[in-house]
Amino acid sequence: MHDIEADLDEEDMPATERELADDAQWKLIQKNTFTRWANEHLKTVNKHMNDLENDLSDGLRLVALVEVLSGKKFKHINKRPNFRTQKLENVTMSLKFLEEDEGIKIVNIDSTDIVDKKLKLILGLIWTLILHYSISMPVWEGEEPEPGEREKGATPKQRLLGWIQGKVPDLPIKNFTHDWNDGRAVGALVDAIAPGLCPDWEDWDPKKSKPNAKEAMDAAEKWLDVPQLIKPEEMINPKIDELSMMTYLSQFPNAKLKPGAPLRPRTNAARVRAYGPGIEPTGNHMGAAARFTVETFSAGRGEVTVIILNPKGQQETCEVIFNDDRNKTYSCTYTPQMEGDYRVIVKFSTKEIPKSPFNVKVEGAAGDASKCSAAGPGLEKSGVMALHKTYFEIFTEGAGRGNVEVIIMDPAGHRERVKPVITKKTEFTYYVEYTPKDAGIHSVQVYFAGHQIPNSPFSVGVSPPVEPKKCYATGRGVQPKGVRVKDDAVFQVHTKGAGDGQLLVQIIGPGGVEEPCKIKKIDEYTYECVQHPKTQGNYVINITFSGQHITKSPFKVDVGPFKTTLIRAFGPGLEGGTCGYPAEFTVDTNGETGALGFSIEGPSQSKIDCNDNGDGSADVSYWPTAPGEYAVHVLCNEEDIPDSPYMAQIQPQTDAYNPKLVSAYGPGLKKDGVTCGSWAEFTVDTRKAGRAPLNITAIDKEFNPVEVIMKDNKDGTYSCQYLPKNHTKHVITIAFGGCNIPKSPFRVDVGPYKTTLIRAYGPGLEGGTCGYPAEFTVDTNGETGALDAIPGMSRSPEFRNTPSAGDEIVEACSTFPWTEGLCGVFPAYENIGNKRGNAFIAVEIDAFAHNRELCKHNGFEVRYFEYNHPSLEAAIVNVSKEAIEMPLNPGEMKTLSDVINGHVDRLFTTHSKLTIISASPVHSYRQGKILHREPCIVFYCRNKGIVPFGEPPFPKKIDDIPTDVREGFYIPCGPSQAPEVYNDILRVGCSIGRDQVPCSGSLGGFVRDRLNPRNVGFITSYHVLIHINSIDPDHLSHEPQENQFVVQPSDMDLEDNKELNRDRESWQKNRQCGKVLRTFNGVHERTGVGVEAAFISCSDFTERMPQGAYFAGATERMFNRLGLDHGTTLSHAKIIDPAHVNLHTVMYKCGRSTGLTKGKLQSDTACLRSISGYRAILSNECSAEWDVTLKRQYEVSVPSDAGDSGSLVFTTRGNQTYIIGMLEGKTSYHSTIVTPINAVLDALNVDILNFSTPTLPTLHPNDPQRIPQGAYSGDLPAEFHNLSLVD
């Protein structure tokens, strides 16, 4: 919380100056600045203030300003405050909201001070808002506090000043007043944020202060979007107000440079600095590595050159490595070869930097690092948290002379980002503190006398930071009023984005007694909590995450006495709704007397309408204007009825659907005419209303639910029916998108039970046998009327198999004669139009098998199905105009992903012929002849409409999401027959395989081992190293083992490539390029992503490791065709955040068969069962040679083919490449399956290798280093030539 008095004290505001006359310069500057700051925010809601002193007095602009800053809406305000009481009410409401909801402590400022226009206190209030919303609360990009700074509670002033000092280290900026008067400081700050925007600030004449400030501030406003909250003439005023300067400068931390800015980079060696023990006058020893760092941030572009001169004037070697970090640092290391005085000369762009040359006295032989040790929590494998300080100690007793040095490498391989602080505690003990900034494996290297001590480097696992204030609670159980004794007081705690921490819930009841609470984890970020209060009174609910209170905790809940009531409330408005439409519900008193009342609490004020139906019930509507959770209170005699308040989730306003355009009609909705025991039918028509969930409920007079059977007619209409069992009033509620449709709820008076003379009898009503008709008789006994459903008869009798029939067909399948080309035999039945057909024997055969003569076996029909020859429906949909031009939007993708991930395990277990589950924007009808834009879940299977015996048909809906069934399957991109070439230096996408095993695939990318950062190599797909194309059962045991050799090119490349074989003797012995070090084939526990990948170490084959991650066979023509920059490589690639992968992300890959290709995302949640598409059937049980289920995969349109497995899929943004995933295989309908790269790297415990100074390869129109056999030309198979494709 912010205390205005404390903040003013902390900022050292001179009391004497604050008491100057009203026209004092500081007050005028501050008033102008604060007014401009407020107007910058008010302009987003088309409001403006001319006079800060007068314009806030009625509270309207104050309310508007607070709403903009907080992002929340007030429920009620006096829009025409003509009276003082109305003005005070507006201001009081704003101040109360700031204190109670936003956590801003306001002292010595009352609503009367604002209404009475007391300028000094008004300025204090605005400063409080600036401190909270502009300085204290935002997270600044690039902010790196010193270790312990946050823990010590740095003031906003210290935080802002520290950030500026970090950006402008060349100027001694120590305050927010006179240090800015000459205009040079603001020029330096602008140039630090956008190098080249004010490159000449160092040459500015301090006497020309106004032109200096104007040039810098104009540039900041035009190119950095930093409004001039103060004017240049105010900044150079000796009486400049400190708070005004802080307000203006607080805009810079998150400023972004606009495209097209006139940057004029300037190289300035004077801005370079060097530091480290290697350039200290003393402490370095002969034969011990001496290290130092050169920092070139804000010095412009240039090269660092280091010259080491020994006492004889001879030059010694110095290793200089560019770290490519935020401060543009270079790590320099040299090893003195003799005692004496050394000179270290450091140059930047041929000019010496400040303090160069450095005179270093090198002493005799260094001590023995092997006699040192280190210990402490900062070296443990676990227990360290990002942004939290940790420590360890180094012990050097008995080791002799030498310097202690610590280098910490973060997960990205940066050496300078985490800076350790080393303090010498005793003669032989050093205390080291550091604060890791990112989660992941950190490598802590401890040196003594230039050599690493035993066990160094230490691998330290850093967990993500914990932010309890990102947690929040929802639900009835934390509402201030409404909960009663014996209630199930339920609430949810949401922890998404808060990090890994422990959730604790403590409930203190009346008298300080702690009450029990049941906590159940619903999903990764949601917990459900339930308490059962036993005593009336005040309860306090403390909810903490990692030991700290979450937002708005502790919660105060007033539990009322146990109570029963006849009043009932029901309807969709008690559960949810949509902004822009009324949320409606019904309250029925059932004869209970009392004054009914209603109250709605939530993110917005909601207008309430109540319509008395005259029968003891009332229909209530409320109009929410902002999304979020609302508490709907139903009151009787000003007390909540039991179960009140009801918690409704209101969705944002949308144009995707309109419940007012839905109509419902039919006899089942009419007031009269429905009789007990007879089916009541009606139709719901949504064709004009768009797409949204349709929910229909029915209850009788006793509020017992009545089942409503709903059938989707696939044309926007639904046929519905229900069977009333009681002679009472029924209420049917129809909601579309969570909102009532017109005339809903429908009230139906059900008539008495109707008797009949009609009777039905016969064996078909009791059972039957597969393959034979089930028959029964209906006798009307003279009664007239159209036969439909009669009492005592099921609406739709289902066929029931006897146990003997199932046993017979299973036995018949087991005795079916096995012949060449046969792939599988199983009992099955047809499922067409939700009707189950007769059982038959399904035989899966190879597409080339000719033996299909057997039509019956053991009395059962035999049907043949080609194992790997699906229909064209899936491919037609995949390339259709509807799928390409109207892809899934992010909201649809998220909804479908959540449903698929929640049901994938059950679906794969229940349906043995299910191969792929994915999402699609298009629903296909009549084998792809009719396509409708309808987001759906797609089931891909071997043979559509054929269901194995004992399994159910595919569901038509899952969690109200429609499903579609198409034929299709997935195969890994196994070995290619296209020959590859020998690459003396490994490249991304070149051909690899296991030594002496006929398998091949693509080299994905180069990586570094997290467990041993010195160990480098590359990654590929797991199945690349498996012989997948053989029908020999012995190959089942040929899985890759540790230390087995990997070769380039693969064994398969040698079979048909005459060019390779001609020069084979010259390179055959050098074909080995790595050893299998680590593999993973399963589900990654943390992400739930299916991963099959391998890490190949090249530590013993360094001669084949490249200087950069270049693409194999990349030609100028390829880059031009794809629109890629010719210098694109993966040498400095970063890992993309999965949240930033969307349907508009253009993706590329370089594989050994199809080279460089591109495409886009189609689905981010494909789940698939991998069955080899090759003839890999090994026994009569139809077991596949290599079979694994991959979950949560990307499905993309990047073209791929056999041999491309293992290649990396990436995207570009500007000059930066970002890796998205690893290519695993393709589908039969020409999409490609990609595993998210984060899961692959975590599963293998590796990081992408960043090369320090790669040189770009020379490109030619046709690169002779590669024979692009079978390169992708953009063509589809012949059967697609007549399709209309959309580019």
PDB file of N, CA and C in Angstrom, residues 59 71 104 230 232 302 313 355 435 449 461 500 518 559 630 652 677 743 773 805 1006 1117 1125 1235 1242 1266:
ATOM      1  N   GLY A  59     -16.235  15.511  -8.815  1.00  0.00           N
ATOM      2  CA  GLY A  59     -15.929  14.091  -8.744  1.00  0.00           C
ATOM      3  C   GLY A  59     -16.041  13.324 -10.045  1.00  0.00           C
ATOM      4  N   GLY A  71      -8.798   0.227 -14.737  1.00  0.00           N
ATOM      5  CA  GLY A  71      -9.424  -0.685 -15.683  1.00  0.00           C
ATOM      6  C   GLY A  71     -10.742  -1.250 -15.181  1.00  0.00           C
ATOM      7  N   ILE A 104      -4.331   1.439  -2.050  1.00  0.00           N
ATOM      8  CA  ILE A 104      -3.575   2.690  -1.961  1.00  0.00           C
ATOM      9  C   ILE A 104      -3.989   3.406  -0.673  1.00  0.00           C
ATOM     10  N   ILE A 230       6.173  17.874 -19.059  1.00  0.00           N
ATOM     11  CA  ILE A 230       6.750  19.166 -18.717  1.00  0.00           C
ATOM     12  C   ILE A 230       7.308  19.749 -20.006  1.00  0.00           C
ATOM     13  N   PRO A 232      10.241  22.136 -22.183  1.00  0.00           N
ATOM     14  CA  PRO A 232      11.687  22.366 -22.090  1.00  0.00           C
ATOM     15  C   PRO A 232      12.043  23.523 -21.175  1.00  0.00           C
ATOM     16  N   GLY A 302      31.320  -1.309 -33.143  1.00  0.00           N
ATOM     17  CA  GLY A 302      32.766  -1.361 -33.249  1.00  0.00           C
ATOM     18  C   GLY A 302      33.279  -2.699 -32.769  1.00  0.00           C
ATOM     19  N   GLY A 313      58.093  -6.946 -23.577  1.00  0.00           N
ATOM     20  CA  GLY A 313      57.504  -6.234 -24.699  1.00  0.00           C
ATOM     21  C   GLY A 313      56.923  -7.148 -25.753  1.00  0.00           C
ATOM     22  N   LYS A 355      41.333   4.672 -19.403  1.00  0.00           N
ATOM     23  CA  LYS A 355      42.232   3.989 -18.462  1.00  0.00           C
ATOM     24  C   LYS A 355      43.167   2.991 -19.143  1.00  0.00           C
ATOM     25  N   THR A 435      21.904 -13.102  -7.556  1.00  0.00           N
ATOM     26  CA  THR A 435      20.456 -13.147  -7.735  1.00  0.00           C
ATOM     27  C   THR A 435      20.146 -13.588  -9.161  1.00  0.00           C
ATOM     28  N   ALA A 449      43.005 -18.860  -8.712  1.00  0.00           N
ATOM     29  CA  ALA A 449      44.274 -18.723  -9.436  1.00  0.00           C
ATOM     30  C   ALA A 449      44.108 -19.121 -10.900  1.00  0.00           C
ATOM     31  N   GLY A 461      19.769 -25.662 -10.374  1.00  0.00           N
ATOM     32  CA  GLY A 461      18.422 -25.543 -10.939  1.00  0.00           C
ATOM     33  C   GLY A 461      17.667 -24.407 -10.281  1.00  0.00           C
ATOM     34  N   ASP A 500       5.471 -21.193  -9.230  1.00  0.00           N
ATOM     35  CA  ASP A 500       5.322 -22.415  -8.433  1.00  0.00           C
ATOM     36  C   ASP A 500       5.390 -22.055  -6.954  1.00  0.00           C
ATOM     37  N   LYS A 518     -11.478 -28.040   2.814  1.00  0.00           N
ATOM     38  CA  LYS A 518     -11.035 -29.048   1.857  1.00  0.00           C
ATOM     39  C   LYS A 518     -10.550 -28.353   0.589  1.00  0.00           C
ATOM     40  N   VAL A 559     -21.303 -15.157   8.190  1.00  0.00           N
ATOM     41  CA  VAL A 559     -22.109 -16.371   8.034  1.00  0.00           C
ATOM     42  C   VAL A 559     -23.409 -16.230   8.813  1.00  0.00           C
ATOM     43  N   TYR A 630     -20.068 -12.102 -11.314  1.00  0.00           N
ATOM     44  CA  TYR A 630     -21.096 -11.305 -10.639  1.00  0.00           C
ATOM     45  C   TYR A 630     -21.744 -12.144  -9.539  1.00  0.00           C
ATOM     46  N   PRO A 652     -17.538 -11.478 -22.404  1.00  0.00           N
ATOM     47  CA  PRO A 652     -17.475 -10.197 -23.136  1.00  0.00           C
ATOM     48  C   PRO A 652     -18.512 -10.130 -24.256  1.00  0.00           C
ATOM     49  N   GLY A 677     -47.026 -38.522 -19.380  1.00  0.00           N
ATOM     50  CA  GLY A 677     -46.730 -39.807 -19.977  1.00  0.00           C
ATOM     51  C   GLY A 677     -46.623 -39.800 -21.482  1.00  0.00           C
ATOM     52  N   LYS A 743     -39.181 -15.258 -25.300  1.00  0.00           N
ATOM     53  CA  LYS A 743     -40.303 -15.978 -24.687  1.00  0.00           C
ATOM     54  C   LYS A 743     -39.870 -17.025 -23.663  1.00  0.00           C
ATOM     55  N   PRO A 773     -33.128 -60.145 -37.973  1.00  0.00           N
ATOM     56  CA  PRO A 773     -34.069 -59.079 -37.603  1.00  0.00           C
ATOM     57  C   PRO A 773     -34.680 -59.345 -36.228  1.00  0.00           C
ATOM     58  N   ALA A 805     -23.738 -64.220 -29.043  1.00  0.00           N
ATOM     59  CA  ALA A 805     -23.463 -63.655 -30.359  1.00  0.00           C
ATOM     60  C   ALA A 805     -22.094 -63.001 -30.382  1.00  0.00           C
ATOM     61  N   PHE A1006      21.729 -27.420 -33.349  1.00  0.00           N
ATOM     62  CA  PHE A1006      22.867 -27.644 -32.454  1.00  0.00           C
ATOM     63  C   PHE A1006      22.505 -27.192 -31.040  1.00  0.00           C
ATOM     64  N   ARG A1117      18.178 -19.189 -54.538  1.00  0.00           N
ATOM     65  CA  ARG A1117      16.841 -19.351 -55.096  1.00  0.00           C
ATOM     66  C   ARG A1117      15.837 -19.752 -54.015  1.00  0.00           C
ATOM     67  N   ASP A1125      15.605 -13.588 -45.717  1.00  0.00           N
ATOM     68  CA  ASP A1125      16.870 -12.904 -45.893  1.00  0.00           C
ATOM     69  C   ASP A1125      17.972 -13.927 -46.143  1.00  0.00           C
ATOM     70  N   THR A1235       6.522 -31.061 -32.738  1.00  0.00           N
ATOM     71  CA  THR A1235       6.518 -31.052 -31.271  1.00  0.00           C
ATOM     72  C   THR A1235       7.068 -29.722 -30.767  1.00  0.00           C
ATOM     73  N   ASP A1242      13.511 -29.498 -22.726  1.00  0.00           N
ATOM     74  CA  ASP A1242      13.410 -29.895 -21.322  1.00  0.00           C
ATOM     75  C   ASP A1242      13.542 -31.408 -21.175  1.00  0.00           C
ATOM     76  N   ARG A1266      24.913 -29.824 -52.285  1.00  0.00           N
ATOM     77  CA  ARG A1266      23.755 -30.666 -52.002  1.00  0.00           C
ATOM     78  C   ARG A1266      23.063 -31.072 -53.288  1.00  0.00           C
TER      79      ARG A1266
END
